[in-house]
C-alpha atoms as an extended CHARMM CRD file, in Angstrom:
* protein
*
       274  EXT
         1         1  MET       CA            -83.0000000000      -44.5430000000        8.8210000000  PROA      1               0.0000000000
         2         2  ALA       CA            -80.8260000000      -44.6890000000        5.6860000000  PROA      2               0.0000000000
         3         3  GLY       CA            -78.8100000000      -41.6960000000        6.9180000000  PROA      3               0.0000000000
         4         4  VAL       CA            -78.1510000000      -43.4190000000       10.2530000000  PROA      4               0.0000000000
         5         5  ILE       CA            -76.9640000000      -46.5470000000        8.4480000000  PROA      5               0.0000000000
         6         6  ARG       CA            -74.6270000000      -44.5180000000        6.2160000000  PROA      6               0.0000000000
         7         7  ARG       CA            -73.1640000000      -42.6520000000        9.1890000000  PROA      7               0.0000000000
         8         8  ARG       CA            -72.6250000000      -45.9240000000       11.0100000000  PROA      8               0.0000000000
         9         9  ALA       CA            -70.9260000000      -47.4110000000        7.9490000000  PROA      9               0.0000000000
        10        10  ARG       CA            -68.6280000000      -44.3590000000        7.6780000000  PROA      10              0.0000000000
        11        11  ARG       CA            -67.6870000000      -44.6320000000       11.3540000000  PROA      11              0.0000000000
        12        12  GLN       CA            -66.9370000000      -48.3260000000       10.9240000000  PROA      12              0.0000000000
        13        13  ARG       CA            -64.7440000000      -47.6270000000        7.8770000000  PROA      13              0.0000000000
        14        14  LEU       CA            -62.9460000000      -44.8690000000        9.7430000000  PROA      14              0.0000000000
        15        15  PHE       CA            -62.4120000000      -47.1530000000       12.7290000000  PROA      15              0.0000000000
        16        16  ARG       CA            -61.0050000000      -49.9070000000       10.4700000000  PROA      16              0.0000000000
        17        17  TRP       CA            -58.5900000000      -47.5000000000        8.8030000000  PROA      17              0.0000000000
        18        18  ILE       CA            -57.4500000000      -46.1860000000       12.1990000000  PROA      18              0.0000000000
        19        19  VAL       CA            -56.8300000000      -49.7380000000       13.4600000000  PROA      19              0.0000000000
        20        20  LEU       CA            -54.9960000000      -50.6800000000       10.2570000000  PROA      20              0.0000000000
        21        21  GLY       CA            -52.9020000000      -47.5120000000       10.4700000000  PROA      21              0.0000000000
        22        22  VAL       CA            -51.9170000000      -48.1380000000       14.0930000000  PROA      22              0.0000000000
        23        23  LEU       CA            -51.0480000000      -51.7700000000       13.3450000000  PROA      23              0.0000000000
        24        24  GLY       CA            -49.1310000000      -50.7170000000       10.2320000000  PROA      24              0.0000000000
        25        25  VAL       CA            -47.0170000000      -48.2600000000       12.2350000000  PROA      25              0.0000000000
        26        26  PHE       CA            -46.5130000000      -50.8400000000       14.9820000000  PROA      26              0.0000000000
        27        27  PHE       CA            -45.2100000000      -53.4840000000       12.5710000000  PROA      27              0.0000000000
        28        28  LEU       CA            -43.5100000000      -51.3460000000        9.9370000000  PROA      28              0.0000000000
        29        29  LEU       CA            -41.6480000000      -48.9340000000       12.2080000000  PROA      29              0.0000000000
        30        30  PRO       CA            -39.1990000000      -51.5890000000       13.5330000000  PROA      30              0.0000000000
        31        31  LEU       CA            -38.5930000000      -52.8090000000        9.9760000000  PROA      31              0.0000000000
        32        32  LEU       CA            -37.8940000000      -49.2750000000        8.7830000000  PROA      32              0.0000000000
        33        33  ALA       CA            -35.5490000000      -48.7880000000       11.7230000000  PROA      33              0.0000000000
        34        34  MET       CA            -33.7170000000      -51.9900000000       10.7510000000  PROA      34              0.0000000000
        35        35  LEU       CA            -33.4630000000      -50.7860000000        7.1440000000  PROA      35              0.0000000000
        36        36  GLU       CA            -32.1220000000      -47.4050000000        8.2490000000  PROA      36              0.0000000000
        37        37  PHE       CA            -29.5440000000      -49.0740000000       10.4940000000  PROA      37              0.0000000000
        38        38  THR       CA            -28.2780000000      -51.2840000000        7.6660000000  PROA      38              0.0000000000
        39        39  THR       CA            -27.8460000000      -48.3080000000        5.3310000000  PROA      39              0.0000000000
        40        40  ARG       CA            -25.6240000000      -46.2870000000        7.6370000000  PROA      40              0.0000000000
        41        41  GLY       CA            -22.1920000000      -45.6100000000        6.2700000000  PROA      41              0.0000000000
        42        42  THR       CA            -19.1250000000      -44.0730000000        7.8330000000  PROA      42              0.0000000000
        43        43  GLY       CA            -19.8960000000      -40.7530000000        9.4430000000  PROA      43              0.0000000000
        44        44  GLY       CA            -23.6410000000      -41.4010000000        9.3580000000  PROA      44              0.0000000000
        45        45  SER       CA            -23.9060000000      -41.1390000000        5.5640000000  PROA      45              0.0000000000
        46        46  PHE       CA            -26.2550000000      -43.2710000000        3.4540000000  PROA      46              0.0000000000
        47        47  SER       CA            -24.6610000000      -46.4390000000        2.0880000000  PROA      47              0.0000000000
        48        48  LEU       CA            -25.8720000000      -49.6620000000        0.4410000000  PROA      48              0.0000000000
        49        49  GLU       CA            -22.5740000000      -51.4600000000        0.9070000000  PROA      49              0.0000000000
        50        50  THR       CA            -24.0810000000      -54.0040000000        3.3210000000  PROA      50              0.0000000000
        51        51  TRP       CA            -26.8420000000      -54.9390000000        0.8730000000  PROA      51              0.0000000000
        52        52  ARG       CA            -24.4170000000      -55.1210000000       -2.0450000000  PROA      52              0.0000000000
        53        53  LEU       CA            -22.2660000000      -57.5030000000       -0.0400000000  PROA      53              0.0000000000
        54        54  LEU       CA            -25.3250000000      -59.5600000000        0.8890000000  PROA      54              0.0000000000
        55        55  ALA       CA            -26.2650000000      -59.8750000000       -2.7880000000  PROA      55              0.0000000000
        56        56  ASP       CA            -22.7140000000      -60.8520000000       -3.8260000000  PROA      56              0.0000000000
        57        57  TRP       CA            -22.5520000000      -64.5110000000       -2.8230000000  PROA      57              0.0000000000
        58        58  PRO       CA            -18.8380000000      -65.1900000000       -3.6310000000  PROA      58              0.0000000000
        59        59  LYS       CA            -17.7060000000      -62.1110000000       -1.7380000000  PROA      59              0.0000000000
        60        60  LEU       CA            -20.1300000000      -62.8470000000        1.1120000000  PROA      60              0.0000000000
        61        61  SER       CA            -18.7450000000      -66.3860000000        1.4030000000  PROA      61              0.0000000000
        62        62  GLN       CA            -15.2090000000      -65.0240000000        1.7050000000  PROA      62              0.0000000000
        63        63  THR       CA            -16.0790000000      -62.2280000000        4.1250000000  PROA      63              0.0000000000
        64        64  TYR       CA            -18.5140000000      -64.1320000000        6.3480000000  PROA      64              0.0000000000
        65        65  PRO       CA            -17.9500000000      -67.8640000000        5.7990000000  PROA      65              0.0000000000
        66        66  ASP       CA            -20.0440000000      -68.8650000000        8.8360000000  PROA      66              0.0000000000
        67        67  LEU       CA            -22.9940000000      -66.8710000000        7.5260000000  PROA      67              0.0000000000
        68        68  ALA       CA            -22.6910000000      -68.4500000000        4.0830000000  PROA      68              0.0000000000
        69        69  THR       CA            -22.5890000000      -71.8800000000        5.7190000000  PROA      69              0.0000000000
        70        70  GLY       CA            -25.7000000000      -71.0770000000        7.7380000000  PROA      70              0.0000000000
        71        71  ILE       CA            -27.5900000000      -69.8460000000        4.6720000000  PROA      71              0.0000000000
        72        72  ALA       CA            -26.6420000000      -72.9330000000        2.6690000000  PROA      72              0.0000000000
        73        73  ALA       CA            -27.6010000000      -75.1970000000        5.5780000000  PROA      73              0.0000000000
        74        74  SER       CA            -30.9900000000      -73.5020000000        5.9790000000  PROA      74              0.0000000000
        75        75  LEU       CA            -31.7310000000      -73.8080000000        2.2630000000  PROA      75              0.0000000000
        76        76  GLY       CA            -30.9590000000      -77.5230000000        2.4000000000  PROA      76              0.0000000000
        77        77  GLN       CA            -33.0720000000      -77.9040000000        5.5390000000  PROA      77              0.0000000000
        78        78  VAL       CA            -35.9650000000      -76.0680000000        3.8530000000  PROA      78              0.0000000000
        79        79  LEU       CA            -35.9260000000      -78.3240000000        0.7970000000  PROA      79              0.0000000000
        80        80  LEU       CA            -35.6280000000      -81.5450000000        2.7780000000  PROA      80              0.0000000000
        81        81  THR       CA            -38.1950000000      -80.5450000000        5.4100000000  PROA      81              0.0000000000
        82        82  VAL       CA            -40.7780000000      -79.4750000000        2.8340000000  PROA      82              0.0000000000
        83        83  GLY       CA            -40.2640000000      -82.6810000000        0.8680000000  PROA      83              0.0000000000
        84        84  LEU       CA            -40.3590000000      -84.9840000000        3.8920000000  PROA      84              0.0000000000
        85        85  THR       CA            -43.3650000000      -83.2330000000        5.4490000000  PROA      85              0.0000000000
        86        86  LEU       CA            -45.4690000000      -83.3590000000        2.2940000000  PROA      86              0.0000000000
        87        87  VAL       CA            -44.4750000000      -86.9160000000        1.3930000000  PROA      87              0.0000000000
        88        88  LEU       CA            -45.3630000000      -88.1910000000        4.8700000000  PROA      88              0.0000000000
        89        89  LEU       CA            -48.3670000000      -86.0280000000        5.6850000000  PROA      89              0.0000000000
        90        90  VAL       CA            -50.3980000000      -85.5080000000        2.5060000000  PROA      90              0.0000000000
        91        91  PRO       CA            -50.9100000000      -89.1750000000        1.4920000000  PROA      91              0.0000000000
        92        92  THR       CA            -51.5090000000      -90.1410000000        5.1330000000  PROA      92              0.0000000000
        93        93  VAL       CA            -54.2010000000      -87.5180000000        5.7250000000  PROA      93              0.0000000000
        94        94  ILE       CA            -55.9130000000      -88.3200000000        2.4170000000  PROA      94              0.0000000000
        95        95  TRP       CA            -55.8290000000      -92.0640000000        3.1030000000  PROA      95              0.0000000000
        96        96  VAL       CA            -57.2400000000      -91.6000000000        6.6090000000  PROA      96              0.0000000000
        97        97  ARG       CA            -60.0480000000      -89.4590000000        5.2000000000  PROA      97              0.0000000000
        98        98  LEU       CA            -60.9360000000      -92.0090000000        2.5400000000  PROA      98              0.0000000000
        99        99  ARG       CA            -60.2840000000      -95.3770000000        4.1300000000  PROA      99              0.0000000000
       100       100  LEU       CA            -59.7210000000      -95.0070000000        7.8810000000  PROA      100             0.0000000000
       101       101  PRO       CA            -62.0460000000      -92.2460000000        9.1590000000  PROA      101             0.0000000000
       102       102  ARG       CA            -62.0390000000      -93.7060000000       12.6810000000  PROA      102             0.0000000000
       103       103  LEU       CA            -58.3390000000      -92.9100000000       12.9780000000  PROA      103             0.0000000000
       104       104  ARG       CA            -58.7990000000      -89.2510000000       12.0710000000  PROA      104             0.0000000000
       105       105  ARG       CA            -58.8650000000      -88.0730000000       15.7030000000  PROA      105             0.0000000000
       106       106  VAL       CA            -55.8010000000      -90.1560000000       16.5380000000  PROA      106             0.0000000000
       107       107  VAL       CA            -53.8370000000      -88.7340000000       13.6030000000  PROA      107             0.0000000000
       108       108  GLU       CA            -54.9840000000      -85.2130000000       14.4710000000  PROA      108             0.0000000000
       109       109  PHE       CA            -53.8780000000      -85.6590000000       18.0890000000  PROA      109             0.0000000000
       110       110  LEU       CA            -50.4520000000      -86.9680000000       17.0630000000  PROA      110             0.0000000000
       111       111  CYS       CA            -49.9240000000      -84.1700000000       14.5330000000  PROA      111             0.0000000000
       112       112  LEU       CA            -50.9940000000      -81.4020000000       16.9290000000  PROA      112             0.0000000000
       113       113  LEU       CA            -49.0500000000      -82.7630000000       19.8960000000  PROA      113             0.0000000000
       114       114  PRO       CA            -45.7770000000      -80.8980000000       19.0830000000  PROA      114             0.0000000000
       115       115  LEU       CA            -47.7180000000      -77.6240000000       19.3290000000  PROA      115             0.0000000000
       116       116  THR       CA            -48.2820000000      -78.2100000000       23.0510000000  PROA      116             0.0000000000
       117       117  ILE       CA            -44.6290000000      -79.0070000000       23.8320000000  PROA      117             0.0000000000
       118       118  PRO       CA            -42.2150000000      -76.0630000000       24.2500000000  PROA      118             0.0000000000
       119       119  ALA       CA            -39.1800000000      -76.1650000000       21.9870000000  PROA      119             0.0000000000
       120       120  ILE       CA            -36.7890000000      -76.3450000000       24.9370000000  PROA      120             0.0000000000
       121       121  VAL       CA            -38.6220000000      -79.4390000000       26.2540000000  PROA      121             0.0000000000
       122       122  LEU       CA            -38.6580000000      -80.9310000000       22.7750000000  PROA      122             0.0000000000
       123       123  VAL       CA            -34.8820000000      -80.5680000000       22.5890000000  PROA      123             0.0000000000
       124       124  VAL       CA            -34.4720000000      -82.4800000000       25.8550000000  PROA      124             0.0000000000
       125       125  GLY       CA            -36.3330000000      -85.3970000000       24.3050000000  PROA      125             0.0000000000
       126       126  LEU       CA            -34.5640000000      -85.1190000000       20.9660000000  PROA      126             0.0000000000
       127       127  ALA       CA            -31.0360000000      -84.9460000000       22.3890000000  PROA      127             0.0000000000
       128       128  PRO       CA            -30.7160000000      -88.7370000000       23.0540000000  PROA      128             0.0000000000
       129       129  VAL       CA            -32.2890000000      -89.4530000000       19.6670000000  PROA      129             0.0000000000
       130       130  TYR       CA            -29.8320000000      -87.1770000000       17.9210000000  PROA      130             0.0000000000
       131       131  ALA       CA            -26.9500000000      -88.9150000000       19.6330000000  PROA      131             0.0000000000
       132       132  TRP       CA            -27.9050000000      -91.9750000000       17.5830000000  PROA      132             0.0000000000
       133       133  VAL       CA            -28.6160000000      -89.8530000000       14.5010000000  PROA      133             0.0000000000
       134       134  THR       CA            -25.1090000000      -88.4070000000       14.7550000000  PROA      134             0.0000000000
       135       135  TYR       CA            -23.6600000000      -91.8850000000       15.2040000000  PROA      135             0.0000000000
       136       136  LEU       CA            -25.5150000000      -93.2780000000       12.1640000000  PROA      136             0.0000000000
       137       137  LEU       CA            -25.6880000000      -90.2930000000        9.8070000000  PROA      137             0.0000000000
       138       138  GLY       CA            -22.9890000000      -87.9550000000       11.0560000000  PROA      138             0.0000000000
       139       139  GLY       CA            -23.2500000000      -84.4830000000       12.5280000000  PROA      139             0.0000000000
       140       140  SER       CA            -24.5160000000      -82.6860000000        9.4320000000  PROA      140             0.0000000000
       141       141  SER       CA            -26.9050000000      -79.7940000000        9.9940000000  PROA      141             0.0000000000
       142       142  LEU       CA            -29.2290000000      -81.3700000000        7.4350000000  PROA      142             0.0000000000
       143       143  THR       CA            -30.1970000000      -83.9530000000       10.0520000000  PROA      143             0.0000000000
       144       144  LEU       CA            -32.2530000000      -81.1850000000       11.6780000000  PROA      144             0.0000000000
       145       145  THR       CA            -34.7810000000      -82.0320000000        8.9830000000  PROA      145             0.0000000000
       146       146  PHE       CA            -36.2070000000      -84.7820000000       11.2190000000  PROA      146             0.0000000000
       147       147  ALA       CA            -36.7590000000      -82.3870000000       14.1350000000  PROA      147             0.0000000000
       148       148  TYR       CA            -38.1860000000      -79.6780000000       11.9020000000  PROA      148             0.0000000000
       149       149  THR       CA            -40.6230000000      -82.1340000000       10.3280000000  PROA      149             0.0000000000
       150       150  ILE       CA            -42.0080000000      -82.8850000000       13.7970000000  PROA      150             0.0000000000
       151       151  LEU       CA            -42.0620000000      -79.1870000000       14.6720000000  PROA      151             0.0000000000
       152       152  VAL       CA            -44.0210000000      -78.1880000000       11.5660000000  PROA      152             0.0000000000
       153       153  LEU       CA            -46.5740000000      -81.0260000000       11.6940000000  PROA      153             0.0000000000
       154       154  PRO       CA            -49.3300000000      -79.0370000000       13.5010000000  PROA      154             0.0000000000
       155       155  TYR       CA            -49.2910000000      -76.2020000000       10.9760000000  PROA      155             0.0000000000
       156       156  ALA       CA            -48.9760000000      -78.4220000000        7.9170000000  PROA      156             0.0000000000
       157       157  TYR       CA            -51.6880000000      -80.7820000000        9.1610000000  PROA      157             0.0000000000
       158       158  ARG       CA            -54.1500000000      -77.9610000000        9.8020000000  PROA      158             0.0000000000
       159       159  SER       CA            -53.5320000000      -76.5690000000        6.3290000000  PROA      159             0.0000000000
       160       160  VAL       CA            -53.9830000000      -79.9000000000        4.5270000000  PROA      160             0.0000000000
       161       161  ASP       CA            -56.9630000000      -80.8620000000        6.6860000000  PROA      161             0.0000000000
       162       162  ALA       CA            -58.6810000000      -77.5510000000        5.9580000000  PROA      162             0.0000000000
       163       163  GLY       CA            -58.1390000000      -78.0890000000        2.2310000000  PROA      163             0.0000000000
       164       164  LEU       CA            -59.6790000000      -81.5630000000        2.4080000000  PROA      164             0.0000000000
       165       165  SER       CA            -62.6320000000      -80.2550000000        4.4370000000  PROA      165             0.0000000000
       166       166  ALA       CA            -63.4000000000      -77.7500000000        1.6720000000  PROA      166             0.0000000000
       167       167  ILE       CA            -64.0480000000      -80.4650000000       -0.9330000000  PROA      167             0.0000000000
       168       168  ASP       CA            -66.1330000000      -83.6380000000       -1.0520000000  PROA      168             0.0000000000
       169       169  VAL       CA            -63.2310000000      -86.0790000000       -0.9940000000  PROA      169             0.0000000000
       170       170  ARG       CA            -65.3390000000      -89.2190000000       -0.7170000000  PROA      170             0.0000000000
       171       171  THR       CA            -67.5220000000      -88.3610000000       -3.7160000000  PROA      171             0.0000000000
       172       172  LEU       CA            -64.4980000000      -87.5480000000       -5.8490000000  PROA      172             0.0000000000
       173       173  ALA       CA            -62.8010000000      -90.7810000000       -4.8380000000  PROA      173             0.0000000000
       174       174  GLU       CA            -65.9030000000      -92.9000000000       -5.4800000000  PROA      174             0.0000000000
       175       175  ALA       CA            -66.3870000000      -91.2970000000       -8.8950000000  PROA      175             0.0000000000
       176       176  ALA       CA            -62.7800000000      -91.9630000000       -9.8530000000  PROA      176             0.0000000000
       177       177  ARG       CA            -62.9530000000      -95.5260000000       -8.5440000000  PROA      177             0.0000000000
       178       178  SER       CA            -66.1270000000      -96.1860000000      -10.5110000000  PROA      178             0.0000000000
       179       179  LEU       CA            -64.2270000000      -95.1810000000      -13.6660000000  PROA      179             0.0000000000
       180       180  GLY       CA            -61.5110000000      -97.7330000000      -12.9190000000  PROA      180             0.0000000000
       181       181  ALA       CA            -58.8790000000      -95.5530000000      -11.2280000000  PROA      181             0.0000000000
       182       182  GLY       CA            -56.6310000000      -97.1170000000       -8.6050000000  PROA      182             0.0000000000
       183       183  TRP       CA            -56.0370000000      -95.5890000000       -5.2030000000  PROA      183             0.0000000000
       184       184  THR       CA            -52.7190000000      -94.1140000000       -6.2690000000  PROA      184             0.0000000000
       185       185  THR       CA            -54.4230000000      -92.3920000000       -9.2010000000  PROA      185             0.0000000000
       186       186  VAL       CA            -57.2280000000      -91.1830000000       -6.9330000000  PROA      186             0.0000000000
       187       187  ILE       CA            -54.7720000000      -89.5680000000       -4.5180000000  PROA      187             0.0000000000
       188       188  TRP       CA            -52.3220000000      -88.0390000000       -6.9950000000  PROA      188             0.0000000000
       189       189  ARG       CA            -54.5510000000      -87.1530000000       -9.9620000000  PROA      189             0.0000000000
       190       190  VAL       CA            -57.9520000000      -86.5040000000       -8.3890000000  PROA      190             0.0000000000
       191       191  VAL       CA            -57.6300000000      -85.3560000000       -4.7690000000  PROA      191             0.0000000000
       192       192  LEU       CA            -54.2380000000      -83.6660000000       -4.8000000000  PROA      192             0.0000000000
       193       193  PRO       CA            -55.0120000000      -81.1360000000       -7.5950000000  PROA      193             0.0000000000
       194       194  ASN       CA            -58.0950000000      -80.0320000000       -5.6540000000  PROA      194             0.0000000000
       195       195  ILE       CA            -56.0780000000      -79.2380000000       -2.5120000000  PROA      195             0.0000000000
       196       196  ARG       CA            -53.1820000000      -77.5750000000       -4.3250000000  PROA      196             0.0000000000
       197       197  SER       CA            -53.5290000000      -74.2980000000       -2.4210000000  PROA      197             0.0000000000
       198       198  ALA       CA            -53.6190000000      -76.1540000000        0.9130000000  PROA      198             0.0000000000
       199       199  VAL       CA            -50.4490000000      -78.0560000000        0.0290000000  PROA      199             0.0000000000
       200       200  LEU       CA            -48.7560000000      -74.8080000000       -1.0110000000  PROA      200             0.0000000000
       201       201  SER       CA            -49.8650000000      -73.2870000000        2.2800000000  PROA      201             0.0000000000
       202       202  ALA       CA            -48.2630000000      -76.1560000000        4.1960000000  PROA      202             0.0000000000
       203       203  ALA       CA            -45.0700000000      -75.7740000000        2.1670000000  PROA      203             0.0000000000
       204       204  PHE       CA            -44.8540000000      -71.9960000000        2.7020000000  PROA      204             0.0000000000
       205       205  LEU       CA            -45.4890000000      -72.3350000000        6.4400000000  PROA      205             0.0000000000
       206       206  THR       CA            -42.7520000000      -74.9480000000        6.5900000000  PROA      206             0.0000000000
       207       207  VAL       CA            -40.3210000000      -72.6120000000        4.8330000000  PROA      207             0.0000000000
       208       208  ALA       CA            -41.1400000000      -69.7630000000        7.2220000000  PROA      208             0.0000000000
       209       209  LEU       CA            -40.7190000000      -71.9750000000       10.2960000000  PROA      209             0.0000000000
       210       210  VAL       CA            -37.4170000000      -73.5090000000        9.1900000000  PROA      210             0.0000000000
       211       211  LEU       CA            -35.9210000000      -70.1270000000        8.2750000000  PROA      211             0.0000000000
       212       212  GLY       CA            -36.8750000000      -68.6880000000       11.6670000000  PROA      212             0.0000000000
       213       213  GLU       CA            -35.9900000000      -71.6130000000       13.9490000000  PROA      213             0.0000000000
       214       214  PHE       CA            -33.1720000000      -71.0440000000       16.4370000000  PROA      214             0.0000000000
       215       215  THR       CA            -33.6960000000      -72.9540000000       19.6880000000  PROA      215             0.0000000000
       216       216  ILE       CA            -33.3900000000      -76.5490000000       18.4680000000  PROA      216             0.0000000000
       217       217  ALA       CA            -30.4370000000      -75.8330000000       16.1740000000  PROA      217             0.0000000000
       218       218  SER       CA            -28.5790000000      -73.9180000000       18.8560000000  PROA      218             0.0000000000
       219       219  LEU       CA            -29.0890000000      -76.4510000000       21.6410000000  PROA      219             0.0000000000
       220       220  LEU       CA            -28.2560000000      -79.3990000000       19.3880000000  PROA      220             0.0000000000
       221       221  ASN       CA            -25.0590000000      -77.6310000000       18.2180000000  PROA      221             0.0000000000
       222       222  ARG       CA            -26.1370000000      -77.5080000000       14.5910000000  PROA      222             0.0000000000
       223       223  THR       CA            -25.8320000000      -74.6440000000       12.1110000000  PROA      223             0.0000000000
       224       224  ASN       CA            -28.6480000000      -72.8040000000       10.3940000000  PROA      224             0.0000000000
       225       225  LEU       CA            -29.4470000000      -69.2500000000        9.3550000000  PROA      225             0.0000000000
       226       226  GLN       CA            -30.5750000000      -68.0060000000       12.7730000000  PROA      226             0.0000000000
       227       227  VAL       CA            -27.6060000000      -69.5260000000       14.5840000000  PROA      227             0.0000000000
       228       228  ALA       CA            -25.2620000000      -67.8920000000       12.0680000000  PROA      228             0.0000000000
       229       229  VAL       CA            -27.0440000000      -64.5440000000       12.4750000000  PROA      229             0.0000000000
       230       230  ASN       CA            -26.7490000000      -64.7960000000       16.2520000000  PROA      230             0.0000000000
       231       231  LEU       CA            -23.0010000000      -65.4350000000       16.0200000000  PROA      231             0.0000000000
       232       232  LEU       CA            -22.5840000000      -62.7280000000       13.3920000000  PROA      232             0.0000000000
       233       233  GLY       CA            -24.2640000000      -60.1800000000       15.6510000000  PROA      233             0.0000000000
       234       234  LYS       CA            -21.2450000000      -60.3080000000       17.9450000000  PROA      234             0.0000000000
       235       235  SER       CA            -18.8660000000      -59.1790000000       15.1980000000  PROA      235             0.0000000000
       236       236  SER       CA            -20.9500000000      -57.3200000000       12.5790000000  PROA      236             0.0000000000
       237       237  ALA       CA            -24.2480000000      -55.9610000000       13.8230000000  PROA      237             0.0000000000
       238       238  THR       CA            -25.0590000000      -54.2880000000       10.4960000000  PROA      238             0.0000000000
       239       239  MET       CA            -24.8410000000      -57.4720000000        8.4440000000  PROA      239             0.0000000000
       240       240  SER       CA            -26.6780000000      -59.4230000000       11.1410000000  PROA      240             0.0000000000
       241       241  VAL       CA            -29.6120000000      -56.9990000000       11.0530000000  PROA      241             0.0000000000
       242       242  ALA       CA            -29.6020000000      -56.9780000000        7.2350000000  PROA      242             0.0000000000
       243       243  VAL       CA            -29.8540000000      -60.7710000000        7.0780000000  PROA      243             0.0000000000
       244       244  SER       CA            -32.6270000000      -60.7830000000        9.6840000000  PROA      244             0.0000000000
       245       245  LEU       CA            -34.5480000000      -58.1690000000        7.7120000000  PROA      245             0.0000000000
       246       246  ALA       CA            -34.1080000000      -60.1130000000        4.4800000000  PROA      246             0.0000000000
       247       247  ALA       CA            -35.4520000000      -63.2660000000        6.1780000000  PROA      247             0.0000000000
       248       248  LEU       CA            -38.4890000000      -61.3590000000        7.4780000000  PROA      248             0.0000000000
       249       249  VAL       CA            -39.2060000000      -59.9110000000        4.0430000000  PROA      249             0.0000000000
       250       250  LEU       CA            -38.8730000000      -63.3600000000        2.4790000000  PROA      250             0.0000000000
       251       251  ALA       CA            -41.3900000000      -64.8070000000        4.9560000000  PROA      251             0.0000000000
       252       252  PHE       CA            -43.7640000000      -61.9160000000        4.2280000000  PROA      252             0.0000000000
       253       253  VAL       CA            -43.4520000000      -62.4590000000        0.4690000000  PROA      253             0.0000000000
       254       254  LEU       CA            -44.1820000000      -66.1790000000        0.9130000000  PROA      254             0.0000000000
       255       255  LEU       CA            -47.3280000000      -65.4380000000        2.9140000000  PROA      255             0.0000000000
       256       256  LEU       CA            -48.3750000000      -62.8450000000        0.3320000000  PROA      256             0.0000000000
       257       257  LEU       CA            -47.9120000000      -65.3880000000       -2.4620000000  PROA      257             0.0000000000
       258       258  LEU       CA            -49.9550000000      -67.8580000000       -0.4290000000  PROA      258             0.0000000000
       259       259  SER       CA            -52.8340000000      -65.4050000000       -0.1070000000  PROA      259             0.0000000000
       260       260  LEU       CA            -52.6920000000      -64.5920000000       -3.8280000000  PROA      260             0.0000000000
       261       261  VAL       CA            -52.6550000000      -68.2690000000       -4.8020000000  PROA      261             0.0000000000
       262       262  GLY       CA            -55.5230000000      -69.0160000000       -2.4340000000  PROA      262             0.0000000000
       263       263  GLY       CA            -57.5090000000      -66.0420000000       -3.7080000000  PROA      263             0.0000000000
       264       264  GLY       CA            -56.8760000000      -67.0330000000       -7.3100000000  PROA      264             0.0000000000
       265       265  ARG       CA            -58.0530000000      -70.5800000000       -6.6260000000  PROA      265             0.0000000000
       266       266  ARG       CA            -61.2390000000      -69.3150000000       -4.9640000000  PROA      266             0.0000000000
       267       267  ARG       CA            -62.0110000000      -66.9750000000       -7.8590000000  PROA      267             0.0000000000
       268       268  THR       CA            -61.4940000000      -69.6340000000      -10.5120000000  PROA      268             0.0000000000
       269       269  SER       CA            -63.2940000000      -72.4480000000       -8.6920000000  PROA      269             0.0000000000
       270       270  PRO       CA            -66.8170000000      -71.3430000000       -9.7070000000  PROA      270             0.0000000000
       271       271  LYS       CA            -65.7710000000      -71.2780000000      -13.3730000000  PROA      271             0.0000000000
       272       272  GLU       CA            -64.1560000000      -74.6760000000      -13.0580000000  PROA      272             0.0000000000
       273       273  THR       CA            -67.2580000000      -76.1880000000      -11.4610000000  PROA      273             0.0000000000
       274       274  SER       CA            -69.5170000000      -74.6620000000      -14.0820000000  PROA      274             0.0000000000
């Protein structure tokens, strides 16, 4: 019986490694092809000139001003979208959990609603709104922050809600209140530190979504990284592919950091509770 169990375990391990290998080739092969394409020099020789130019911001701004504008716009959109999403969502979800539990389904429905609406349909609804936004705030690409905040709500809400479900929020709040803490102190000094990994998850997902968004920015005639890459592809395919690869690697690194932070929090939580 023990021999049968060991053989079955070996077959399962072998099957897992085969699946992981196939998936690894499936995902890594296009990235390696992109890397090889960006390192082609004149006459097919190996060259890192594209990556050197990408790392040299002053020279990149002079050579590809539209790309530099798109990168700067996306960085501003990332910062503003992360800030606006967390400021609006985190206190609201915590307050609903603590004080207004009957509204939890309503808030969940409103936050998940953008997930059911295709981006192209969302743009049709946002176009009249952005006519007024342009009139009041100008045509800056940073105004895409409002659209991106709506777009990222489902992912950020699920992350924050999962973090709150993992802890006993009501007990923590009642204990803090019994010691004389106000509601602001309860939210920012008691609940928020316990959902730090969930908040980081929401922030990282927001960064990945904003860096990869193209449809809304393109149809609303705004500039961001993906719009700049699309335009650059018509004149310099090598640099366009290099920027796309760098954005993919950045998103992968963010998700890897998220998993490490979450794993570190789970490993230290038993020690903290003891």
